[in-house]
XYZ file of C-alpha atoms in Angstrom:
613
model
C -0.003 0.039 -0.058
C 1.536 3.413 -1.010
C 1.615 6.402 1.217
C -1.422 8.064 -0.326
C -3.498 4.894 0.059
C -2.232 4.768 3.762
C -3.265 8.214 4.368
C -6.791 7.654 2.898
C -7.329 4.511 4.932
C -6.134 6.161 8.071
C -8.345 9.182 7.643
C -11.427 6.883 7.191
C -10.427 4.934 10.354
C -9.934 8.065 12.332
C -13.214 9.513 11.196
C -15.199 6.347 12.086
C -13.411 6.252 15.538
C -14.278 9.753 16.350
C -18.024 9.252 15.291
C -18.169 6.046 17.268
C -16.561 7.796 20.255
C -18.979 10.774 20.303
C -21.926 8.301 20.218
C -20.483 6.149 23.038
C -19.171 9.011 25.229
C -22.732 9.416 26.774
C -23.375 5.770 27.136
C -20.201 4.263 28.372
C -16.723 5.910 29.023
C -14.986 2.399 29.223
C -16.344 1.724 25.760
C -14.866 4.932 24.525
C -11.433 4.072 25.897
C -11.530 0.712 24.088
C -12.675 2.346 20.785
C -9.782 4.893 20.978
C -7.291 2.267 21.869
C -8.318 0.245 18.872
C -8.118 3.300 16.606
C -4.618 4.005 17.848
C -3.527 0.340 17.339
C -4.946 0.553 13.739
C -2.874 3.698 13.100
C 0.155 2.203 14.441
C -0.191 -0.891 12.323
C -0.803 1.233 9.144
C 2.216 3.491 9.907
C 4.463 0.871 11.582
C 7.305 1.130 8.974
C 7.254 4.900 9.076
C 7.219 4.964 12.968
C 10.087 2.577 13.046
C 12.155 4.903 10.777
C 11.210 7.829 12.951
C 12.278 6.027 15.942
C 15.781 4.949 14.439
C 16.448 8.474 13.332
C 15.329 10.291 16.315
C 18.763 10.859 17.943
C 20.118 12.241 14.468
C 17.081 14.475 14.118
C 17.083 15.565 17.868
C 20.814 16.840 17.561
C 20.062 18.701 14.471
C 16.944 20.365 15.869
C 18.748 21.346 18.978
C 21.628 22.816 16.979
C 19.298 24.670 14.570
C 17.378 26.001 17.519
C 20.504 27.431 19.083
C 21.597 29.076 15.875
C 18.072 30.494 15.205
C 17.815 31.896 18.802
C 21.207 33.437 18.553
C 20.408 35.304 15.353
C 17.162 36.499 16.866
C 19.061 37.836 19.942
C 21.554 39.632 17.597
C 18.848 41.108 15.691
C 17.084 42.377 19.006
C 20.363 44.026 20.120
C 20.778 45.755 16.615
C 23.563 43.489 15.430
C 22.120 42.630 11.946
C 25.350 43.267 9.799
C 28.767 41.548 9.534
C 30.305 44.868 10.813
C 28.252 45.035 13.994
C 28.604 41.368 14.978
C 32.422 41.389 14.197
C 32.867 44.458 16.444
C 31.390 42.381 19.238
C 34.066 39.774 18.740
C 36.875 42.385 18.388
C 35.645 43.998 21.787
C 35.728 40.412 23.328
C 39.267 39.386 22.392
C 41.087 42.101 20.288
C 44.273 40.481 20.520
C 43.172 37.093 19.485
C 44.503 35.796 16.262
C 41.810 36.095 13.441
C 43.763 35.104 10.546
C 46.908 33.329 9.591
C 48.389 33.438 6.139
C 51.807 32.038 5.169
C 54.173 33.647 7.814
C 51.786 36.607 8.823
C 49.205 36.704 11.507
C 46.252 39.215 11.782
C 44.693 39.929 15.251
C 40.940 40.806 15.533
C 41.938 44.385 16.346
C 44.209 44.567 13.133
C 41.426 43.289 10.938
C 38.974 45.851 12.370
C 41.499 48.796 11.964
C 42.492 47.910 8.368
C 38.730 47.456 7.341
C 37.953 50.732 8.883
C 40.749 52.291 6.795
C 39.397 50.864 3.676
C 35.806 52.274 4.664
C 37.157 55.738 5.339
C 39.454 55.944 2.222
C 36.763 54.938 -0.205
C 34.124 57.170 1.520
C 36.448 59.990 0.896
C 36.922 59.041 -2.631
C 33.022 59.698 -2.925
C 31.679 56.127 -2.994
C 28.297 56.011 -1.616
C 25.871 53.425 -0.184
C 24.460 51.175 -2.813
C 27.564 51.476 -5.226
C 29.544 48.546 -6.301
C 33.183 47.761 -6.282
C 34.683 44.724 -8.161
C 37.436 42.851 -6.047
C 39.961 40.832 -8.176
C 42.526 39.387 -5.973
C 44.275 36.164 -4.704
C 43.024 34.623 -1.316
C 44.552 36.528 1.628
C 43.469 38.327 4.769
C 43.526 41.681 3.011
C 40.889 40.283 0.746
C 38.428 39.711 3.565
C 39.191 43.028 5.091
C 38.558 44.905 1.852
C 34.958 43.572 1.482
C 34.371 44.026 5.148
C 35.420 47.574 5.074
C 33.384 48.390 2.090
C 30.434 46.816 3.598
C 30.766 49.150 6.447
C 29.760 52.202 4.187
C 27.110 50.255 2.428
C 29.219 49.523 -0.671
C 28.598 46.017 -2.395
C 31.673 44.169 -3.347
C 31.573 41.897 -6.542
C 34.081 38.995 -5.822
C 35.576 38.312 -9.259
C 37.071 34.628 -9.902
C 40.816 35.306 -9.997
C 41.207 32.508 -12.644
C 39.067 34.422 -15.217
C 40.731 36.051 -18.200
C 39.690 37.760 -21.456
C 35.990 37.683 -22.289
C 34.857 36.084 -19.064
C 36.586 38.612 -16.987
C 35.366 41.538 -18.889
C 31.880 40.149 -18.713
C 32.005 39.733 -14.881
C 33.256 43.215 -14.458
C 30.742 44.687 -16.691
C 27.569 42.983 -15.358
C 28.603 44.181 -11.817
C 28.019 47.778 -12.779
C 30.909 48.689 -10.629
C 32.343 52.109 -9.980
C 35.875 50.872 -9.141
C 38.064 47.813 -9.349
C 40.511 46.656 -6.737
C 43.156 44.143 -7.909
C 46.083 42.278 -6.571
C 49.639 42.491 -8.301
C 49.094 39.022 -9.568
C 46.024 40.187 -11.734
C 47.747 43.112 -13.439
C 48.496 41.363 -16.753
C 44.965 39.966 -16.991
C 43.232 43.154 -16.251
C 45.670 45.051 -18.651
C 44.758 42.634 -21.433
C 41.130 43.506 -21.309
C 41.841 47.158 -20.986
C 43.938 47.123 -24.108
C 41.384 45.210 -26.182
C 38.005 45.968 -25.007
C 35.720 47.957 -27.251
C 32.881 48.284 -24.735
C 32.096 52.026 -23.896
C 31.107 51.041 -20.356
C 34.319 49.321 -19.648
C 36.322 52.097 -21.433
C 34.789 54.588 -19.243
C 35.447 52.713 -16.115
C 39.193 52.120 -17.055
C 40.147 55.487 -18.483
C 39.364 57.173 -15.183
C 41.467 56.493 -12.094
C 39.122 53.792 -10.905
C 41.547 50.833 -10.658
C 43.284 50.329 -7.287
C 46.089 47.824 -6.952
C 47.259 46.192 -3.734
C 50.633 44.977 -2.946
C 52.642 46.319 -5.940
C 55.630 48.523 -6.836
C 54.845 51.712 -8.823
C 57.453 50.891 -11.441
C 55.628 47.561 -12.224
C 52.908 49.471 -14.129
C 55.149 51.983 -16.095
C 54.703 50.102 -19.568
C 51.105 48.798 -18.930
C 47.747 50.006 -20.048
C 46.837 50.724 -16.442
C 49.534 53.127 -15.599
C 46.843 55.532 -14.145
C 45.970 52.905 -11.452
C 46.281 53.989 -7.807
C 48.559 52.353 -5.318
C 46.230 51.388 -2.510
C 48.876 50.716 -0.064
C 50.316 54.305 -0.395
C 46.889 55.742 -0.117
C 45.960 54.015 3.000
C 49.059 55.017 5.165
C 47.545 58.302 6.459
C 43.949 57.130 6.666
C 42.123 57.071 9.993
C 41.737 53.608 11.743
C 38.683 54.750 13.505
C 35.305 53.199 12.624
C 32.720 55.051 10.535
C 30.144 54.683 13.163
C 27.527 56.588 11.466
C 27.715 54.467 8.393
C 27.925 51.353 10.255
C 24.787 52.215 12.338
C 22.938 52.905 9.104
C 23.544 49.399 7.624
C 20.744 46.813 7.832
C 20.371 43.153 7.201
C 18.771 44.010 3.944
C 21.796 45.473 2.542
C 23.524 43.813 -0.570
C 26.820 42.994 0.708
C 28.328 40.832 -1.953
C 28.012 39.606 -5.503
C 29.270 36.054 -5.740
C 29.433 34.686 -9.394
C 28.066 31.422 -10.408
C 27.150 29.702 -13.638
C 24.207 28.322 -12.084
C 22.935 25.911 -14.715
C 23.207 28.214 -17.701
C 25.318 30.736 -19.499
C 28.225 33.144 -18.664
C 28.974 33.818 -14.985
C 26.022 35.543 -13.136
C 26.300 37.765 -10.254
C 24.294 36.234 -7.380
C 23.217 38.767 -4.584
C 24.325 37.958 -1.148
C 22.586 40.270 1.341
C 23.795 40.758 4.734
C 21.091 38.615 6.282
C 21.305 35.798 3.939
C 25.132 35.607 4.509
C 24.664 35.652 8.214
C 22.012 32.765 8.140
C 23.976 30.659 5.847
C 27.221 30.878 7.778
C 25.915 30.621 11.226
C 23.762 27.744 10.187
C 26.721 25.832 8.853
C 28.688 26.744 12.024
C 26.176 25.571 14.556
C 24.913 22.499 12.709
C 28.618 21.282 12.028
C 29.640 22.091 15.591
C 32.340 24.741 15.088
C 33.234 26.786 18.155
C 35.231 29.847 18.786
C 38.086 27.843 20.026
C 38.522 26.100 16.726
C 41.146 26.883 14.015
C 39.731 26.542 10.512
C 41.883 25.783 7.611
C 40.540 27.102 4.205
C 42.489 26.382 1.004
C 39.241 27.239 -0.935
C 38.884 30.227 -3.166
C 37.582 33.309 -1.223
C 35.469 34.315 -4.220
C 33.096 31.318 -3.675
C 30.637 30.990 -0.885
C 32.430 27.908 0.642
C 35.654 29.737 1.468
C 34.513 33.356 1.325
C 31.401 32.995 3.467
C 31.414 29.824 5.341
C 35.154 29.781 5.952
C 36.040 33.476 6.829
C 32.645 33.920 8.617
C 33.995 31.540 11.373
C 36.104 34.500 12.231
C 33.924 37.487 11.424
C 30.798 36.066 12.988
C 31.978 33.098 15.151
C 35.161 34.423 16.873
C 37.288 31.522 15.636
C 40.789 31.685 13.932
C 41.098 30.973 10.181
C 43.992 29.735 8.347
C 43.991 31.065 4.622
C 46.048 29.362 1.777
C 46.083 31.315 -1.435
C 46.110 28.180 -3.426
C 45.361 24.429 -2.584
C 48.327 22.125 -2.478
C 47.688 18.325 -1.834
C 51.294 17.926 -0.687
C 50.824 20.717 2.056
C 47.257 20.213 3.125
C 48.016 18.167 6.256
C 51.280 19.707 6.952
C 49.644 23.013 6.986
C 47.010 21.622 9.376
C 49.803 20.337 11.583
C 51.811 23.453 11.405
C 49.054 25.892 12.194
C 47.321 23.652 14.775
C 44.082 23.523 12.855
C 41.061 21.648 14.156
C 38.632 22.135 11.369
C 39.299 21.939 7.688
C 37.474 22.652 4.464
C 37.453 20.631 1.321
C 35.809 20.107 -1.949
C 35.780 16.586 -3.334
C 38.541 16.915 -5.800
C 40.836 17.947 -2.856
C 40.239 14.664 -1.217
C 41.124 12.586 -4.191
C 44.401 14.695 -4.658
C 45.295 14.086 -0.985
C 44.722 10.397 -1.344
C 46.982 10.290 -4.346
C 49.754 12.225 -2.480
C 52.527 10.051 -0.784
C 51.898 9.166 2.835
C 53.551 11.412 5.408
C 53.722 11.773 9.081
C 51.345 14.616 8.935
C 48.471 12.246 7.670
C 47.542 11.103 11.321
C 49.478 13.470 13.496
C 47.289 16.473 12.852
C 44.535 17.791 15.237
C 41.665 17.901 12.734
C 38.560 16.646 14.314
C 36.074 17.803 11.595
C 36.311 18.465 7.786
C 33.474 20.428 6.140
C 32.594 20.721 2.495
C 30.953 19.110 -0.605
C 31.607 16.545 -3.254
C 33.251 13.883 -1.240
C 32.640 10.880 -3.597
C 31.262 7.620 -2.007
C 33.855 5.574 -3.682
C 36.769 7.321 -1.625
C 34.965 8.549 1.368
C 35.939 5.470 3.618
C 39.541 5.344 2.353
C 39.838 9.232 2.919
C 38.559 9.244 6.545
C 40.583 6.025 7.441
C 43.842 7.150 6.025
C 43.722 10.643 7.544
C 42.083 9.653 10.731
C 39.007 12.009 10.431
C 36.437 11.654 13.091
C 33.654 13.605 11.496
C 32.671 14.791 8.020
C 30.141 17.588 7.511
C 29.159 17.132 3.853
C 26.739 19.782 2.688
C 24.699 20.733 -0.206
C 23.841 24.275 -1.053
C 23.694 26.793 -3.874
C 24.965 30.305 -3.612
C 21.862 31.933 -5.117
C 19.503 29.341 -3.734
C 17.618 28.499 -0.550
C 17.890 24.822 -0.767
C 20.648 23.969 1.791
C 21.196 20.808 3.937
C 24.100 19.213 5.723
C 25.141 15.469 6.615
C 26.649 15.349 10.089
C 26.236 11.717 10.759
C 29.135 10.252 8.711
C 26.649 8.691 6.515
C 28.697 7.746 3.459
C 27.746 9.560 0.132
C 24.771 11.595 1.688
C 24.833 15.451 1.036
C 22.302 16.015 3.989
C 19.154 14.928 5.611
C 15.869 16.426 6.713
C 14.318 15.364 10.113
C 10.964 13.511 9.761
C 9.494 15.863 12.268
C 10.773 18.864 10.616
C 9.861 17.882 6.919
C 6.625 19.789 6.939
C 8.375 22.908 7.987
C 11.517 22.791 6.068
C 11.195 24.125 2.558
C 13.142 21.644 0.589
C 11.860 18.724 -1.560
C 12.135 16.899 -4.634
C 9.823 17.003 -7.673
C 9.332 14.840 -10.802
C 10.847 16.142 -14.017
C 11.083 15.091 -17.631
C 14.424 13.571 -18.088
C 14.616 14.871 -21.692
C 13.341 18.441 -21.279
C 14.214 18.878 -17.608
C 10.816 20.522 -17.182
C 8.499 19.657 -14.194
C 5.896 16.923 -14.692
C 2.582 18.048 -13.561
C -0.384 16.210 -12.398
C -4.151 16.493 -13.311
C -4.508 19.557 -11.208
C -1.597 21.019 -13.013
C 0.527 21.080 -9.963
C 4.013 19.520 -9.505
C 4.378 15.957 -8.298
C 6.563 15.142 -5.205
C 9.082 12.197 -5.562
C 8.730 8.970 -3.635
C 11.603 7.402 -1.917
C 14.436 6.252 -4.188
C 13.075 8.228 -7.241
C 15.446 10.863 -8.726
C 13.916 14.362 -8.631
C 14.749 18.025 -9.026
C 15.639 19.543 -5.710
C 13.601 22.799 -5.059
C 13.300 25.270 -2.220
C 10.070 26.789 -1.315
C 10.386 30.611 -1.486
C 8.784 32.233 1.610
C 8.863 35.713 2.921
C 10.902 34.782 6.058
C 14.661 35.784 5.848
C 16.065 32.339 5.874
C 13.929 31.037 3.153
C 13.924 34.119 0.802
C 15.457 34.248 -2.619
C 17.534 37.057 -3.530
C 18.422 35.806 -7.017
C 20.802 37.515 -9.448
C 21.639 41.090 -10.344
C 20.136 40.416 -13.673
C 16.429 40.081 -12.925
C 15.558 38.047 -15.953
C 18.082 35.339 -14.938
C 16.435 35.266 -11.485
C 13.043 34.587 -13.219
C 14.504 31.614 -14.965
C 15.345 30.005 -11.613
C 11.752 30.158 -10.208
C 9.149 27.661 -10.885
C 5.505 28.936 -10.149
C 2.355 26.972 -9.086
C 4.178 24.161 -7.738
C 2.182 22.608 -4.798
C -0.506 25.210 -4.730
C -1.616 28.013 -7.078
C 0.546 31.025 -6.688
C 3.474 29.522 -4.860
C 7.062 29.608 -5.939
C 10.130 27.561 -5.653
C 13.779 27.999 -6.391
C 14.994 25.605 -9.138
C 18.351 24.185 -8.001
C 19.043 22.632 -11.234
C 20.201 19.543 -9.444
C 18.818 16.039 -9.477
C 18.948 14.269 -6.071
C 17.481 11.101 -4.598
C 16.114 10.636 -1.135
C 16.228 7.220 0.835
C 13.861 6.042 3.343
C 15.603 7.683 6.136
C 15.310 11.043 4.567
C 19.105 11.181 3.610
C 19.597 12.973 0.298
C 22.176 11.864 -2.461
C 23.401 13.957 -5.316
C 22.788 12.244 -8.698
C 23.310 14.704 -11.528
C 22.979 18.326 -12.949
C 20.383 19.530 -15.329
C 21.104 22.518 -17.810
C 24.086 23.252 -19.895
C 26.873 23.232 -17.124
C 29.041 20.526 -15.660
C 31.129 20.519 -12.629
C 35.011 20.293 -12.804
C 37.746 20.901 -10.354
C 35.231 22.354 -7.932
C 33.917 24.924 -10.496
C 30.720 25.045 -12.612
C 31.524 25.230 -16.264
C 29.306 26.733 -18.670
C 29.192 24.921 -21.965
C 27.919 28.027 -23.750
C 30.696 30.110 -22.347
C 33.298 27.637 -23.454
C 31.576 27.197 -26.882
C 31.594 31.068 -27.519
C 35.270 31.304 -26.711
C 36.341 28.239 -28.839
C 34.085 29.328 -31.773
C 36.003 32.650 -31.978
C 39.295 30.889 -31.905
C 38.311 28.389 -34.790
C 36.913 31.198 -37.071
C 33.298 30.528 -36.054
C 33.280 26.779 -36.957
C 30.479 24.866 -35.412
C 31.254 23.345 -32.123
C 29.602 21.875 -29.008
C 31.046 21.518 -25.478
C 29.727 18.834 -22.941
C 30.995 17.052 -19.846
C 32.114 13.464 -19.867
C 32.690 11.141 -16.988
C 36.169 9.782 -16.145
C 36.241 6.668 -13.767
C 37.277 7.462 -10.132
C 37.064 11.191 -10.818
C 35.002 13.840 -9.354
C 32.675 15.792 -11.726
C 32.923 15.684 -15.507
C 35.875 16.638 -17.792
C 35.151 18.857 -20.784
C 34.944 17.655 -24.298
C 34.634 19.789 -27.417
C 33.522 18.589 -30.706
C 34.533 20.793 -33.667
C 33.121 20.650 -37.290
C 36.092 20.934 -39.502
C 34.597 20.229 -43.063
C 37.569 21.862 -44.849
C 40.335 20.015 -42.836
C 42.004 23.247 -41.939
C 41.732 23.297 -38.126
C 44.962 24.747 -36.655
C 45.432 22.690 -33.518
C 48.332 24.906 -32.271
C 46.239 28.000 -32.508
C 43.134 26.131 -30.810
C 45.461 25.143 -27.824
C 47.086 28.596 -27.497
C 43.646 30.199 -27.830
C 42.087 28.016 -25.223
C 44.995 28.560 -22.758
C 44.619 32.409 -23.193
C 40.857 32.650 -23.152
C 39.757 30.149 -20.454
C 40.533 29.470 -16.886
C 42.172 26.000 -16.312
C 39.100 24.397 -14.915
C 37.059 25.315 -18.036
C 39.397 24.105 -20.719
C 38.369 20.954 -22.418
C 40.468 17.960 -21.901
C 39.161 16.025 -24.937
C 38.747 17.000 -28.597
C 36.552 15.395 -31.280
C 36.901 16.534 -34.898
C 33.986 15.689 -37.144
C 33.341 16.353 -40.799
C 29.788 17.111 -40.849
C 27.349 19.028 -38.469
C 25.247 15.933 -38.227
C 27.923 14.090 -36.692
C 27.695 16.487 -33.680
C 24.332 14.726 -32.705
C 24.927 11.357 -34.048
């Protein structure tokens, strides 16, 4: 008997029991008790399997609900006290332990008070330059403590910071800067050549206007390094900050609110070029504090993050352990498998972040003493494949894995804190009616939702693959901020899903749920695939390659490689005239695309028909 029939039968039994009870209550109370007891027994028999699952998962669910409640109450208290932005909450941590180490990076350390003072200088300087609340600044730098201080400081005066992927080059870089509608760009010395290239080649009036004015600020460079580049009018930010006040811009900070747009974080989502997803103050706080409390990270932890700070995992979840939680964070500019565990040992880390590819690289590295002598008690991330999960935690002596699922622009998030191999999260049975995440049936060919006779979507059964959606509600934690480009936001929303007029966020991901409400990732819909921890847009890669090969037809798609996370890129190019220049193709791809977006495989076909055959 399926669940729908069970519910129908139980409703009939319950109605009959109530009717009989009402009749007998006047005649005989003992008879009433017997009827109610029989009704309860019938319900237990009907729902026996469900009740057994609830009982078995009760400890798991109780822990999650406890941690979630603590996090929810803490944020409500902060809001009551007026601490509804990163700047206000971080100031509480600064006052609590000003001399505690906030960040470690290579051989440098930053105390909480130093982060506060430098971010204040950033705020005061750019306010003096005329930046106003609501304006945007693009940040294009390597991961380092200054990176965090810059966006934190700008947020203090209400300026939104667009976090540009520091791997981007050429058209993708120009596109990301342009769509941000920024008034200024801050870059690191490592990005000078990449920015100089688009300055010298762009024909876009909007970008030309931005770059011809002194709107480019460079951190950590010598003036002489820019003499012969197209950005010689750039401003040395280090020199400019030397005499700037370290006092907090109190008035601007007090004017900040939870609704302020704090960051733009770029994502390919499931279609097209990089899109700027809006990260408001409240959304970032709810996301970061939820991960912190559910995973069990405390202010005494030292968190290791070799993840890029332009993405949510490192840039929000990682550094927020410091800004919101009072922990210490170790930042590594670029991931290194050979140094991962030695870094954790060196900096005495207790929590480490990962993405699935990192775990495979670490397993492939030669054994070392640091493999088991580190102090890591918890690793947190996403993409740890079931095939290597057990080997990874065994070799590196990991006590707990917090594997999570989430989308930067979405509201469908969950976490697996039970060490259940392969699961990306779970939803408590008793919390299922209230948590806004579920799976719906979709057509495997069109990826469109399948609707029933009432024209509403159909929820998936246990073990049935389905599209993960998040119900959009007016509450802060379940809201959907979407993208800067409103039309892109609309494409991620499905309407009239479970009732007329409701809306859900379309994650673009297909998951499966088991009988204990654990969720497992299965596949992505749309025209993207995931490789080296990044979403690769097939249309973006196709556009770049088409220009390189003189507008020949081409398609790009992801292919699976055994024992490897994600899908590697393959490009199929139509070469009817047999004049494809492979050397030019290789050089063009290396110049135009970041490493993770470059196809690993090439197919050359003679006719367009072959592309689909």
